[in-house]
Short mmCIF file of C-alpha atoms in Angstrom, two decimals:
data_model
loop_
_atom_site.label_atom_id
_atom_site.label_comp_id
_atom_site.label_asym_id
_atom_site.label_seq_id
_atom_site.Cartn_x
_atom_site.Cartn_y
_atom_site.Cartn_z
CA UNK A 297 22.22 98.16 -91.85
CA UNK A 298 19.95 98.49 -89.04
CA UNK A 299 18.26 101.16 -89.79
CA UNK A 300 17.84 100.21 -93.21
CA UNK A 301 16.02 97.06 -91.70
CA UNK A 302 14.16 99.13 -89.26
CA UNK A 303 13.13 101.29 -92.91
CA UNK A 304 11.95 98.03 -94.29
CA UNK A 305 9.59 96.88 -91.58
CA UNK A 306 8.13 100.10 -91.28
CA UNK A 307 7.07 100.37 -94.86
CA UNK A 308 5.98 96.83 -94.63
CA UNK A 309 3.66 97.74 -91.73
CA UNK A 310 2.93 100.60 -93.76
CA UNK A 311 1.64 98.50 -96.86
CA UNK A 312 -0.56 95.92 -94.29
CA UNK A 313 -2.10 98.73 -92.64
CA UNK A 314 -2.97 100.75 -95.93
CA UNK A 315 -4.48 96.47 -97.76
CA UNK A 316 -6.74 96.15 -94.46
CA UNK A 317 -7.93 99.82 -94.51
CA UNK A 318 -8.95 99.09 -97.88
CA UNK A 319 -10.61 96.07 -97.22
CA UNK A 320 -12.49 97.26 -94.88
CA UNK A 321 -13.68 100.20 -97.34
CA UNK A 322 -14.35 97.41 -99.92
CA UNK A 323 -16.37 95.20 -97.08
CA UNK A 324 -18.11 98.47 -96.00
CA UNK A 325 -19.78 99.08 -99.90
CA UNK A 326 -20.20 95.27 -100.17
CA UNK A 327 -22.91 95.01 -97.40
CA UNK A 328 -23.85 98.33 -98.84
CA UNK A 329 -25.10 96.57 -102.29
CA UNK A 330 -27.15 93.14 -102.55
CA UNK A 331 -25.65 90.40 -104.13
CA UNK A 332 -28.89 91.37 -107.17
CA UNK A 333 -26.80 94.73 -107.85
CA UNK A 334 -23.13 92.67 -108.05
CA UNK A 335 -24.87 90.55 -110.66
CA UNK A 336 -26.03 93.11 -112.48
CA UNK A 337 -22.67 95.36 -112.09
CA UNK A 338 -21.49 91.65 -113.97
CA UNK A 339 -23.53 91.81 -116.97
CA UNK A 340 -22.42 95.47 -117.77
CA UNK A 341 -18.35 94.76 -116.98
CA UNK A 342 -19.45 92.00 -119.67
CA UNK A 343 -21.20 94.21 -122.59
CA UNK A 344 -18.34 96.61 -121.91
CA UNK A 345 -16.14 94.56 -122.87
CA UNK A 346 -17.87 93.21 -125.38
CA UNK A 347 -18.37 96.44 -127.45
CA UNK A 348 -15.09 98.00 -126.86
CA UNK A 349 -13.77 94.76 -128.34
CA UNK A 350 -15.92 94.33 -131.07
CA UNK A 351 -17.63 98.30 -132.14
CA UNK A 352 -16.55 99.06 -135.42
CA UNK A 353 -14.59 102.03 -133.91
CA UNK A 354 -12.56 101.88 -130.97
CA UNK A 355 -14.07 103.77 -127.79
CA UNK A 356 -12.76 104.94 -124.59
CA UNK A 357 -14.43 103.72 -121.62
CA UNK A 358 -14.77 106.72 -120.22
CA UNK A 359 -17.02 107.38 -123.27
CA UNK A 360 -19.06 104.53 -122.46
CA UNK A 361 -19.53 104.95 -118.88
CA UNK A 362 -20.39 108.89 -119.29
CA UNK A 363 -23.04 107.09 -121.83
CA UNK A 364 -24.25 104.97 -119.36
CA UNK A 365 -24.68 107.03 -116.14
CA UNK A 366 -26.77 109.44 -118.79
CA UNK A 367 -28.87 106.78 -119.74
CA UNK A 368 -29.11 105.64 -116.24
CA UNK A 369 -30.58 109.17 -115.05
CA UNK A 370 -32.39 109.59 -118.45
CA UNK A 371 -34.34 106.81 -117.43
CA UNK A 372 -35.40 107.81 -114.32
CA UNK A 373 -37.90 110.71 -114.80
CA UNK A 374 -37.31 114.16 -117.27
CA UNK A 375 -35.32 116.08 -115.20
CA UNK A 376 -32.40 113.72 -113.57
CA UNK A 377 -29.40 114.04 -115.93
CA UNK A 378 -25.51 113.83 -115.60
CA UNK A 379 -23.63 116.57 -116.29
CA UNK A 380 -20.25 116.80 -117.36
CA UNK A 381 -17.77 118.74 -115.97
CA UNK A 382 -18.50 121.60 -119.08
CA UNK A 383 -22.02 121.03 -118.62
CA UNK A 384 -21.89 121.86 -114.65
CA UNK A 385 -19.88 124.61 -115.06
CA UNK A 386 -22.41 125.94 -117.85
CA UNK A 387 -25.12 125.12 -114.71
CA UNK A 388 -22.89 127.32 -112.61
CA UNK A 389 -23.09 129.82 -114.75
CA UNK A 390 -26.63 129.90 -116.06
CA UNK A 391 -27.99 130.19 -112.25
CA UNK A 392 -26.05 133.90 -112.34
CA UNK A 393 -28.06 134.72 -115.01
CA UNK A 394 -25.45 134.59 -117.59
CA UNK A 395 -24.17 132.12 -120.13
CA UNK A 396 -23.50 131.75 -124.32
CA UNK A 397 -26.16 130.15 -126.39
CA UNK A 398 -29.86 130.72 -127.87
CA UNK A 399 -31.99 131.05 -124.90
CA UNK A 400 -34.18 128.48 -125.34
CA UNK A 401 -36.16 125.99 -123.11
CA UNK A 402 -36.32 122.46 -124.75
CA UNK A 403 -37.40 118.94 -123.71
CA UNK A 404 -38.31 115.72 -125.02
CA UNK A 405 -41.73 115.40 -126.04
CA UNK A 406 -43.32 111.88 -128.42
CA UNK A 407 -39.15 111.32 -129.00
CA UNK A 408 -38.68 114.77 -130.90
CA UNK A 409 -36.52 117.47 -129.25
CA UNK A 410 -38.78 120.50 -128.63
CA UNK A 411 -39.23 124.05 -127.52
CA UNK A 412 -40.97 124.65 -124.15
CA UNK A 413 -40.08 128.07 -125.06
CA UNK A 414 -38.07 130.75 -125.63
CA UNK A 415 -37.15 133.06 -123.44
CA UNK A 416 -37.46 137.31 -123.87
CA UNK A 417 -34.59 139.10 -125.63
CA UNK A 418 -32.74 136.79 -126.79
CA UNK A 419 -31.69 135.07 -130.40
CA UNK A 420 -34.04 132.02 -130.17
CA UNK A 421 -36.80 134.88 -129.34
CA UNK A 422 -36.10 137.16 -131.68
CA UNK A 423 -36.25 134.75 -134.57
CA UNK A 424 -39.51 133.95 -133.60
CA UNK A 425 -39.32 130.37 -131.95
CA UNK A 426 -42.54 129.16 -130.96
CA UNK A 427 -43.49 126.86 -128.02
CA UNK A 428 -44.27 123.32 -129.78
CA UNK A 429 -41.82 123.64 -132.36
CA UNK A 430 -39.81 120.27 -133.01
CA UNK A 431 -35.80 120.21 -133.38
CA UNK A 432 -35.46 117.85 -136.10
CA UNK A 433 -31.77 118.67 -136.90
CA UNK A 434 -28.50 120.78 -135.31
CA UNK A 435 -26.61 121.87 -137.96
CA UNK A 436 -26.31 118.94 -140.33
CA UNK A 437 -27.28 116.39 -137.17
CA UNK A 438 -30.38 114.99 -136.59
CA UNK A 439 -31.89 115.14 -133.41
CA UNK A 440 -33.92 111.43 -133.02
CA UNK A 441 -31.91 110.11 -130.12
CA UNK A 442 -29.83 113.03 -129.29
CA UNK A 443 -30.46 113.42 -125.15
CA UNK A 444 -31.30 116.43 -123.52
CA UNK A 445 -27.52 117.01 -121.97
CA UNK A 446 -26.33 116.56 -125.67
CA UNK A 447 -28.63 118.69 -127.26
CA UNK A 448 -27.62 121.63 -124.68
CA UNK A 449 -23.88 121.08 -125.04
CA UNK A 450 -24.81 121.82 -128.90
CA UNK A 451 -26.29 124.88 -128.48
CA UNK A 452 -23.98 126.71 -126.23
CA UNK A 453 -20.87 127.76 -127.48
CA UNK A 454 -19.29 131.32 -127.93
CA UNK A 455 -21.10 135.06 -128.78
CA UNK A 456 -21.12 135.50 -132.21
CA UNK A 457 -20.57 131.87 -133.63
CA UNK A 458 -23.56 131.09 -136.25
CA UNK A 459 -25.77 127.58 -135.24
CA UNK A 460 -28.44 126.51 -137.88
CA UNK A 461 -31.67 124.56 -136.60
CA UNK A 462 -34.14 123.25 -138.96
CA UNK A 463 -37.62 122.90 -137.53
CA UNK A 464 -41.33 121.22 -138.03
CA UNK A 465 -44.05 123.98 -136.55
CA UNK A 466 -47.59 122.44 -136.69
CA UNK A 467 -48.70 124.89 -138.38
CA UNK A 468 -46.12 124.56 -141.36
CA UNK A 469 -46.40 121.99 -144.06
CA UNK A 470 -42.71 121.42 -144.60
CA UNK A 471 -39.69 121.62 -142.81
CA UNK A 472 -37.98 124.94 -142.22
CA UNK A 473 -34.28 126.03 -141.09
CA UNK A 474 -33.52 129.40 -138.93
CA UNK A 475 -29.47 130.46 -138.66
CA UNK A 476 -28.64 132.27 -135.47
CA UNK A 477 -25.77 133.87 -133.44
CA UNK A 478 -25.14 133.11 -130.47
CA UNK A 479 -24.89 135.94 -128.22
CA UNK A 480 -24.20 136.15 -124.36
CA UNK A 481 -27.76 135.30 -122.88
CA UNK A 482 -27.69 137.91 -119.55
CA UNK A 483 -31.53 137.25 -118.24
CA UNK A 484 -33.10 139.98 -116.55
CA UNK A 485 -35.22 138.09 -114.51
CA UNK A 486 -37.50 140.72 -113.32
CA UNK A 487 -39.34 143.67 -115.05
CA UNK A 488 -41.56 145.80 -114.02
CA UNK A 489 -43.66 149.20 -114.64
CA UNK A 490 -46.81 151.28 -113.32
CA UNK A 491 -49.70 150.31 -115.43
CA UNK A 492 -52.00 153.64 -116.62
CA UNK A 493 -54.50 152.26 -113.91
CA UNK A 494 -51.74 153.48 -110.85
CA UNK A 495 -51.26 149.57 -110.64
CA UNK A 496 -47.59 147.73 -110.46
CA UNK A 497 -47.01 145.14 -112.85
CA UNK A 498 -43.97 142.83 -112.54
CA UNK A 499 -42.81 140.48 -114.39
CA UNK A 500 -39.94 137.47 -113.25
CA UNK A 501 -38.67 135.29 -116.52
CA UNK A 502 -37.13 133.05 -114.51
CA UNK A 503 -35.83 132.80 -110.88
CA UNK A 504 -31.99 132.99 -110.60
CA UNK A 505 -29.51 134.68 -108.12
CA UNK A 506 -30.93 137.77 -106.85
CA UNK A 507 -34.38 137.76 -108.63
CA UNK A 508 -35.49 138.39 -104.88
CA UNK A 509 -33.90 141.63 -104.68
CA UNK A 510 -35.09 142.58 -107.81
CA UNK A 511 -38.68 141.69 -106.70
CA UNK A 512 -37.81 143.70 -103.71
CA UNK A 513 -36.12 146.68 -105.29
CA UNK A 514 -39.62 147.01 -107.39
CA UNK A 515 -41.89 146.99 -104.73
CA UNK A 516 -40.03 149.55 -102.97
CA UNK A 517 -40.33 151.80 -106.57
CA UNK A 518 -43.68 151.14 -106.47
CA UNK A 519 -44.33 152.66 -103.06
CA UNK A 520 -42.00 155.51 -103.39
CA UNK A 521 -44.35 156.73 -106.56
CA UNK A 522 -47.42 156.67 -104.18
CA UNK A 523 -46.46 158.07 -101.24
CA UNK A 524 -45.75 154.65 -99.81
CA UNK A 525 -48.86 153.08 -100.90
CA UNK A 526 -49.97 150.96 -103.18
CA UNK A 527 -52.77 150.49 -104.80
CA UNK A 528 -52.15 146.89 -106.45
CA UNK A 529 -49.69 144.68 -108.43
CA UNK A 530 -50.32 142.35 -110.97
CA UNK A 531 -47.30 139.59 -110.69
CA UNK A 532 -46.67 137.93 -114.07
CA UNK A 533 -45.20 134.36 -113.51
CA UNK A 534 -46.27 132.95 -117.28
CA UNK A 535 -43.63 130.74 -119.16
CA UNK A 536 -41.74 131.20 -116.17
CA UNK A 537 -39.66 127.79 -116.55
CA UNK A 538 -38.82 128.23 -112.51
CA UNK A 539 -35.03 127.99 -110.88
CA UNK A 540 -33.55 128.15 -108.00
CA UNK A 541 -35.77 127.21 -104.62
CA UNK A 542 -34.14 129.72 -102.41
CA UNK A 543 -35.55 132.78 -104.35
CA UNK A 544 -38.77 131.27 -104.88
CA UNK A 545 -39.43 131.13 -101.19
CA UNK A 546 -37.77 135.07 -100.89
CA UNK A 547 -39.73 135.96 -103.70
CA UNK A 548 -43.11 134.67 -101.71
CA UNK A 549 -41.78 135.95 -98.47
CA UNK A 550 -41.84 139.63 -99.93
CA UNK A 551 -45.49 139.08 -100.26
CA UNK A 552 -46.55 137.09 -97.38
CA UNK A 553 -46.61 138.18 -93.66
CA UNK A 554 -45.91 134.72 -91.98
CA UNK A 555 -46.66 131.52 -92.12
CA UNK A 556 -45.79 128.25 -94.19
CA UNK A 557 -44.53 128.86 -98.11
CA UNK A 558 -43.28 125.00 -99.41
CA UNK A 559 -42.13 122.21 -97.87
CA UNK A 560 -40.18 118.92 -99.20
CA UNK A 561 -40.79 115.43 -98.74
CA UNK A 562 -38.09 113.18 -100.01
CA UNK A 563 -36.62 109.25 -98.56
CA UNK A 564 -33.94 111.52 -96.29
CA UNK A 565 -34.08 112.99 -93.13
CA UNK A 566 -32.23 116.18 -94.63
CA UNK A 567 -35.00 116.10 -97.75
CA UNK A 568 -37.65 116.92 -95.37
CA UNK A 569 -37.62 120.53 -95.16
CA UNK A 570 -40.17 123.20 -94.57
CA UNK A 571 -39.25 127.36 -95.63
CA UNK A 572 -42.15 129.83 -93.60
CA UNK A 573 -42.49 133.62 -94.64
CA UNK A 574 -41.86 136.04 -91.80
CA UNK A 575 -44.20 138.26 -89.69
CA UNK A 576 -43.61 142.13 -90.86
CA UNK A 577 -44.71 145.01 -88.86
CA UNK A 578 -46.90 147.35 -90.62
CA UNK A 579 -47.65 145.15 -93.27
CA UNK A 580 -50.58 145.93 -95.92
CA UNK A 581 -52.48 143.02 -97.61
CA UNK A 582 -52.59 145.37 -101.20
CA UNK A 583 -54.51 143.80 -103.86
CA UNK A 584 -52.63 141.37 -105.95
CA UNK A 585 -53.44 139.05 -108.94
CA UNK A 586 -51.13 136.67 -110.16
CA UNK A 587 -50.53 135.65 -113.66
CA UNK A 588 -50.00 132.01 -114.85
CA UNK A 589 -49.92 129.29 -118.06
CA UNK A 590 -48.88 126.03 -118.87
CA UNK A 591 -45.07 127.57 -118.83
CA UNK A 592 -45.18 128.81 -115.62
CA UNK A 593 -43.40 125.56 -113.88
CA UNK A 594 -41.40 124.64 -110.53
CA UNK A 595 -40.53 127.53 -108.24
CA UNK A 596 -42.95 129.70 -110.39
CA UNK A 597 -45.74 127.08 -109.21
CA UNK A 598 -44.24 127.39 -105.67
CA UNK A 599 -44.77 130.78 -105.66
CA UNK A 600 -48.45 130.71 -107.10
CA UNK A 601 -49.46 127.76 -104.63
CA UNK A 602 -48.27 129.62 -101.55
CA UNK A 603 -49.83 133.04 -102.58
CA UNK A 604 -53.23 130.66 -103.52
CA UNK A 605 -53.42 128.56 -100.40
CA UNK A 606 -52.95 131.63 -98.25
CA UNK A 607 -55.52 133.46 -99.61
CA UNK A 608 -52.82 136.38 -100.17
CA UNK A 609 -54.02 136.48 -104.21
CA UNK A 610 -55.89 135.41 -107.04
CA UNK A 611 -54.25 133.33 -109.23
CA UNK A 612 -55.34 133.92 -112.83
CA UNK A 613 -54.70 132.06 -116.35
CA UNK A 614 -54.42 128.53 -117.40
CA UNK A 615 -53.53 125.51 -116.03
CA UNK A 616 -49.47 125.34 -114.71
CA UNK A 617 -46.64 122.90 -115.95
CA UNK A 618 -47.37 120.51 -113.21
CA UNK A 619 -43.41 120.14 -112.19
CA UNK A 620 -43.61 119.50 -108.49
CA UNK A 621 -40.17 117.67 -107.60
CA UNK A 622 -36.90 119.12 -106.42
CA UNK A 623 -33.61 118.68 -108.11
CA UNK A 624 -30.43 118.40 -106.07
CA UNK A 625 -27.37 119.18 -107.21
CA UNK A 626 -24.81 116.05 -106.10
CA UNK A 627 -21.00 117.30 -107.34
CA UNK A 628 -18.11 113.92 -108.01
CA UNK A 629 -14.77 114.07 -107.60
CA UNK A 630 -13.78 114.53 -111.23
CA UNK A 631 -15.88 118.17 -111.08
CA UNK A 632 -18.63 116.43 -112.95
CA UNK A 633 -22.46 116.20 -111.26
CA UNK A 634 -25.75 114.40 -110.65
CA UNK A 635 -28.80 116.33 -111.24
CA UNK A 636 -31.02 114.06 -109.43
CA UNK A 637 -34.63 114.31 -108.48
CA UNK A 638 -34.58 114.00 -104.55
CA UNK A 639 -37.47 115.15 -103.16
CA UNK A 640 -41.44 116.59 -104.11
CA UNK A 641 -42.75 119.49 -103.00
CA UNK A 642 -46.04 119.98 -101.24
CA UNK A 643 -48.01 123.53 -100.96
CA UNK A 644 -48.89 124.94 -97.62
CA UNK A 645 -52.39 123.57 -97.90
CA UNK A 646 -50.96 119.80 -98.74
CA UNK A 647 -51.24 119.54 -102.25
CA UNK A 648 -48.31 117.61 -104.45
CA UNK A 649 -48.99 119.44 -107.70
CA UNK A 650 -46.36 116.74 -109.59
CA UNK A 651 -47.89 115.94 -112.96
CA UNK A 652 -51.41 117.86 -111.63
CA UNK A 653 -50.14 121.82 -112.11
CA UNK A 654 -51.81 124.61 -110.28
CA UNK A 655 -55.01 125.57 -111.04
CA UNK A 656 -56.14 129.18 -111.53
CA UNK A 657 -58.59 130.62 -109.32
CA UNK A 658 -59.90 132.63 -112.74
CA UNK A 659 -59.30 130.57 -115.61
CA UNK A 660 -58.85 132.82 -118.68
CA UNK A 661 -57.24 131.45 -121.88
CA UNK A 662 -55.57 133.51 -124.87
CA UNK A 663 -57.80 133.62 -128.08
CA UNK A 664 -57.10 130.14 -129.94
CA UNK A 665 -55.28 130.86 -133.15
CA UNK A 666 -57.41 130.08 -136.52
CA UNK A 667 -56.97 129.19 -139.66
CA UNK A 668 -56.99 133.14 -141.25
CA UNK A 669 -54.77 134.04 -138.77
CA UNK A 670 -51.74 131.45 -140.43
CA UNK A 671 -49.93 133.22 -142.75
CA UNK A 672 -48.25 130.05 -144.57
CA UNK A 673 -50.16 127.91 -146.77
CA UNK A 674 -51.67 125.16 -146.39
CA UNK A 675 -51.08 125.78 -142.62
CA UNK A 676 -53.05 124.41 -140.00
CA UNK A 677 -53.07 124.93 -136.47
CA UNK A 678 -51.86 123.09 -133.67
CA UNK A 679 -55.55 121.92 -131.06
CA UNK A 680 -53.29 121.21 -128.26
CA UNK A 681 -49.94 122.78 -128.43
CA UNK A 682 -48.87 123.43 -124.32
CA UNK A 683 -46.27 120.74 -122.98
CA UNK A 684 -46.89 119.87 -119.06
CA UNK A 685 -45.11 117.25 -116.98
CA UNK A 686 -47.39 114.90 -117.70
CA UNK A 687 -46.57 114.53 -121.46
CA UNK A 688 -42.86 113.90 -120.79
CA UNK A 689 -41.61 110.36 -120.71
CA UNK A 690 -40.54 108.61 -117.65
CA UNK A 691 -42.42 111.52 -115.34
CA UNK A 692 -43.92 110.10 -111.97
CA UNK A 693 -46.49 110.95 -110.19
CA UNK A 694 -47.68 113.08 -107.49
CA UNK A 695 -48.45 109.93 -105.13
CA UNK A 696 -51.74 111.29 -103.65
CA UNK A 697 -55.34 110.13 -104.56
CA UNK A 698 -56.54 111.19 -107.38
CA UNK A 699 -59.13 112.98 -105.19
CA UNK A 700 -56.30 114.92 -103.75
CA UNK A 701 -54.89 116.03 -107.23
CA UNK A 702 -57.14 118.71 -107.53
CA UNK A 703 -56.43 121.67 -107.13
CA UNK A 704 -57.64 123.22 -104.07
CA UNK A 705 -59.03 126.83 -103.65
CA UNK A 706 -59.84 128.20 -106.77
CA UNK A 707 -63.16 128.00 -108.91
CA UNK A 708 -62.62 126.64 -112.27
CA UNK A 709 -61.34 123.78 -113.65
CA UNK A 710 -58.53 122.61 -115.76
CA UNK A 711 -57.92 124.12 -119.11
CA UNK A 712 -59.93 122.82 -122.20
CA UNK A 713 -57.01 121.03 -124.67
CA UNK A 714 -57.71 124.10 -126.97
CA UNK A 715 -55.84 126.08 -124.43
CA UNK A 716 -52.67 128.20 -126.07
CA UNK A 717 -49.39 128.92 -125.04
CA UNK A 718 -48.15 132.30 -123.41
CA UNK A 719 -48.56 135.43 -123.75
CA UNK A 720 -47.33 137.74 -126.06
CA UNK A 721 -45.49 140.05 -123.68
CA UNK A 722 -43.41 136.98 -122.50
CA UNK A 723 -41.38 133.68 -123.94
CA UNK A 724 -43.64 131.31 -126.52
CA UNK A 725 -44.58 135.07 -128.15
CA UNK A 726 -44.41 134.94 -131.60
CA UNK A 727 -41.19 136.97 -131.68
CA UNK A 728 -40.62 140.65 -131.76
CA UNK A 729 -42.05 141.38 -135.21
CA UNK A 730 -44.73 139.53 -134.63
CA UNK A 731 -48.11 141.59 -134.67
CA UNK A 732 -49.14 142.94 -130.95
CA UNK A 733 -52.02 141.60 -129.85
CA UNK A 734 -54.18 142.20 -126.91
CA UNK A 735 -53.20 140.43 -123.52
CA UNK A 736 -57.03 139.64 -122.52
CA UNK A 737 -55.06 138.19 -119.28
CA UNK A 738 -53.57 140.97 -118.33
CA UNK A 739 -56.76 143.17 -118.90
CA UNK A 740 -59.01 140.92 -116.88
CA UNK A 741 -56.49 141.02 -114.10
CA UNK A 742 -56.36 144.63 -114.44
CA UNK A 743 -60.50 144.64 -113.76
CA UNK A 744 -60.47 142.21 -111.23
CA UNK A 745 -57.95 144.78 -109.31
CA UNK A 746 -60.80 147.72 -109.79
CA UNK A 747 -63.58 145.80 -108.18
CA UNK A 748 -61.57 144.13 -105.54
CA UNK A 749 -63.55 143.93 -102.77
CA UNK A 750 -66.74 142.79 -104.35
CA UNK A 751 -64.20 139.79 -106.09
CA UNK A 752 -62.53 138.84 -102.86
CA UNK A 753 -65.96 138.19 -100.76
CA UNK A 754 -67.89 136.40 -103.77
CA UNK A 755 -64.79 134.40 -104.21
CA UNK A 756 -64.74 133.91 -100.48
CA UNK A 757 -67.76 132.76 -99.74
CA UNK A 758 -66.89 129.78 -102.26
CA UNK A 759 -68.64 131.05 -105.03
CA UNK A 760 -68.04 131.53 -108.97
CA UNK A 761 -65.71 134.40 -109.78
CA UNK A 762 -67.99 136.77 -110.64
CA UNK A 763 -68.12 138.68 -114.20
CA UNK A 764 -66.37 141.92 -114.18
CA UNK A 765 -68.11 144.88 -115.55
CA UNK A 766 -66.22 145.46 -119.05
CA UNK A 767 -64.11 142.24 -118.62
CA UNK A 768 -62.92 141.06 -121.96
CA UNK A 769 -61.79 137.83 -120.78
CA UNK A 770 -63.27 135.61 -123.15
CA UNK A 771 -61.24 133.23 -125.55
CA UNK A 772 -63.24 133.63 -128.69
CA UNK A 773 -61.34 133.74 -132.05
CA UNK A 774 -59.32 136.85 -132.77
CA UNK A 775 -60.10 139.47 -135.30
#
């Protein structure tokens, strides 16, 4: 009997300790959240109740909070999001540079689902997706409404199984629908080759685990074919959607010797970071032009703005996405995450290029597309058809003067809203049976790599990049 009693108070002691523990936790997030928030926490317990009483179909409330913490993010700026605990685990995946769907970029643009762009080798590509294309329906589902996260979740799914997306292209008077397999979407994020001039070219598609290496592992091919020289590189960063921070700033360290590469501002003490390149022995500042459009975006503009602002190259193209905040990845306990937006990040020279882009140093457009060059009829073409930051909903701003927008070092100004998208080496081509045309970026990088020196000083000394002998960088109509 005794020691039952003694098993009694102990449990009771037990249960009081465990209630105040509690309270305190609930006392703790109380002065945590103004009385405002409570109110407001009120008049959502309320319309929850009120629609899973009254909906004409019963819902869980797990269905409606997942709905509401998406909307809550959605409406925030383009790039916050929830993801589920499938959806994370795709994430997870993705970053190694593997996952099943259609490789395709998409976003929200005027309310319509649509194609940033597609990305090399893969289904979406092949069938000749085009950047500006609108998603009006998934299968038999239309698109108005659908979210990003949704919109995803639909397209991924297993190798092999068929998805059918019918689409409104500018330059098509009526709808149209493409069927594709799905097929195991393994990115190789970099590419590279000599170009017949002895220069390197390389290419990075997007930056995921190990794209550093892979920058790395090029270079080093690059000096082994000239007796440990080299002569130049042209580094090809167009419709390069960006990725993962930490191989932007390796990526930028391979080409830098020293000094600062990106730094983060954010409302935490543990958001304000900076990343610096480090000093190499025996390094050689080799000629180097970098490649850019309105797809190159996020770590690809990191990479660009560092190489820019430290004189290291000449940045060359169109006008950049203009993405300049940083994601962080925030996991909850029921393996589900936040994608939130924590933190923008700032160029070695100062710049926010949020909403602004980079701009080029060279600017050099693709030739606009015309009228005889659409083969449907009654086609017309599209004046404007790049997406940047600033023409997504909800996107903020870079919080400097507009004074301070501007683009620092460099020569010309922004792209005229003619400006087209990509290349056709890259994603937003045309697709792989498309016609090859000549990459007028790629050749004016190629002669601003012959006459090197006489570029850098004229472009030193603050003054307009100076015409190339047999440049053919202008944007006039194609023949």
């Amino acid at each position: 009997m005794i020691k039952r009693h003694r098993w009694s108070i102990t449990l009771a002691i037990s249960l009081v300790i465990c209630f105040l523990a509690l309270q305190e936790v609930a006392v703790r997030r109380a002065q945590a959240l103004s009385n405002d928030t409570y109110q407001e926490l009120d008049t959502f317990a309320s319309v929850l109740a009120i629609v899973q009483k009254n909906y004409v179909e019963p819902v869980t409330t797990k269905q409606l909070i997942d709905g509401a913490i998406s909307g809550m993010l959605a409406s925030l700026d383009p790039h916050s999001a929830y993801l589920t605990p499938d959806l994370y685990r795709d994430l997870e995946v993705e970053t190694r540079g593997s996952f099943g769907g259609l490789g395709i970029e998409i976003t929200i643009k005027n309310g319509a689902l649509t194609v940033v762009a597609p990305i090399e080798d893969t289904p979406a590509y092949r069938a000749g997706l085009k950047a500006g294309d609108q998603i009006i329906k998934i299968d038999d589902d239309f698109t108005k409404d659908m979210s990003l996260t949704e919109a995803v979740k639909r397209m991924r799914g297993p190798k092999g199984s068929k998805i059918k997306l019918t689409l409104h292209r500018n330059n098509v008077p009526e709808l149209f629908t493409v069927t594709l397999a799905r097929d195991v979407i393994k990115i190789q994020s970099v590419k590279s080759k000599m170009l017949p001039e002895g220069y390197g070219y390389i290419r990075v598609t997007t930056f995921q685990e190990n794209t550093g290496d892979g920058v790395e592992k090029a270079i080093d091919e690059f000096e082994s074919k000239d007796h440990g020289k080299i002569k130049g590189i042209v580094f090809d960063l167009r419709d390069n959607p960006g990725g993962l921070l930490n191989q932007a700033v390796k990526v930028s360290d391979d080409f830098l010797d020293g000094g600062l590469i990106v730094y983060t501002q954010g409302r935490e003490e543990n958001q304000q970071q900076k990343y610096f390149a480090h000093k190499k022995p025996g390094f050689v500042d080799y000629p180097m032009v970098v490649l850019v459009n309105g797809g190159s975006a996020s770590a690809s503009e990191i990479v660009a703005g560092a190489l820019q602002d430290q004189k290291r190259a000449v940045i060359l193209g169109t006008q950049t996405f203009g993405k300049g905040s940083v994601q962080t990845i925030l996991p909850l306990d029921d393996h589900s995450a936040l994608r939130l937006t924590t933190a923008r990040y700032y160029t070695p020279a100062g710049r926010s290029i949020q909403a602004v882009g980079i701009t080029p140093d060279v600017d050099v457009e693709l030739p606009k597309e015309t009228l005889a060059s659409i083969t449907q009829e009654g086609g017309e073409f599209d004046e404007n058809p790049e997406i940047h930051e600033r023409d997504l909903p909800h996107h903020f701003q870079n919080g400097q003067k507009k004074d301070q927008n501007n683009p620092a070092p460099g020569t010309s100004a922004a792209p005229a809203p003619g400006a087209t998208k990509g290349d056709d080496n890259g994603p937003g081509a045309k697709g792989a049976k498309a016609k090859e045309e000549k990459d007028v970026q790629l050749d004016r990088a190629i002669d601003i790599l012959k006459h090197w020196n006489t570029f850098k000083m004229q472009l030193a000394k603050g003054e307009p990049a100076p015409a190339v002998p047999g440049a053919t960088a202008d944007s006039g109509n194609s023949n």
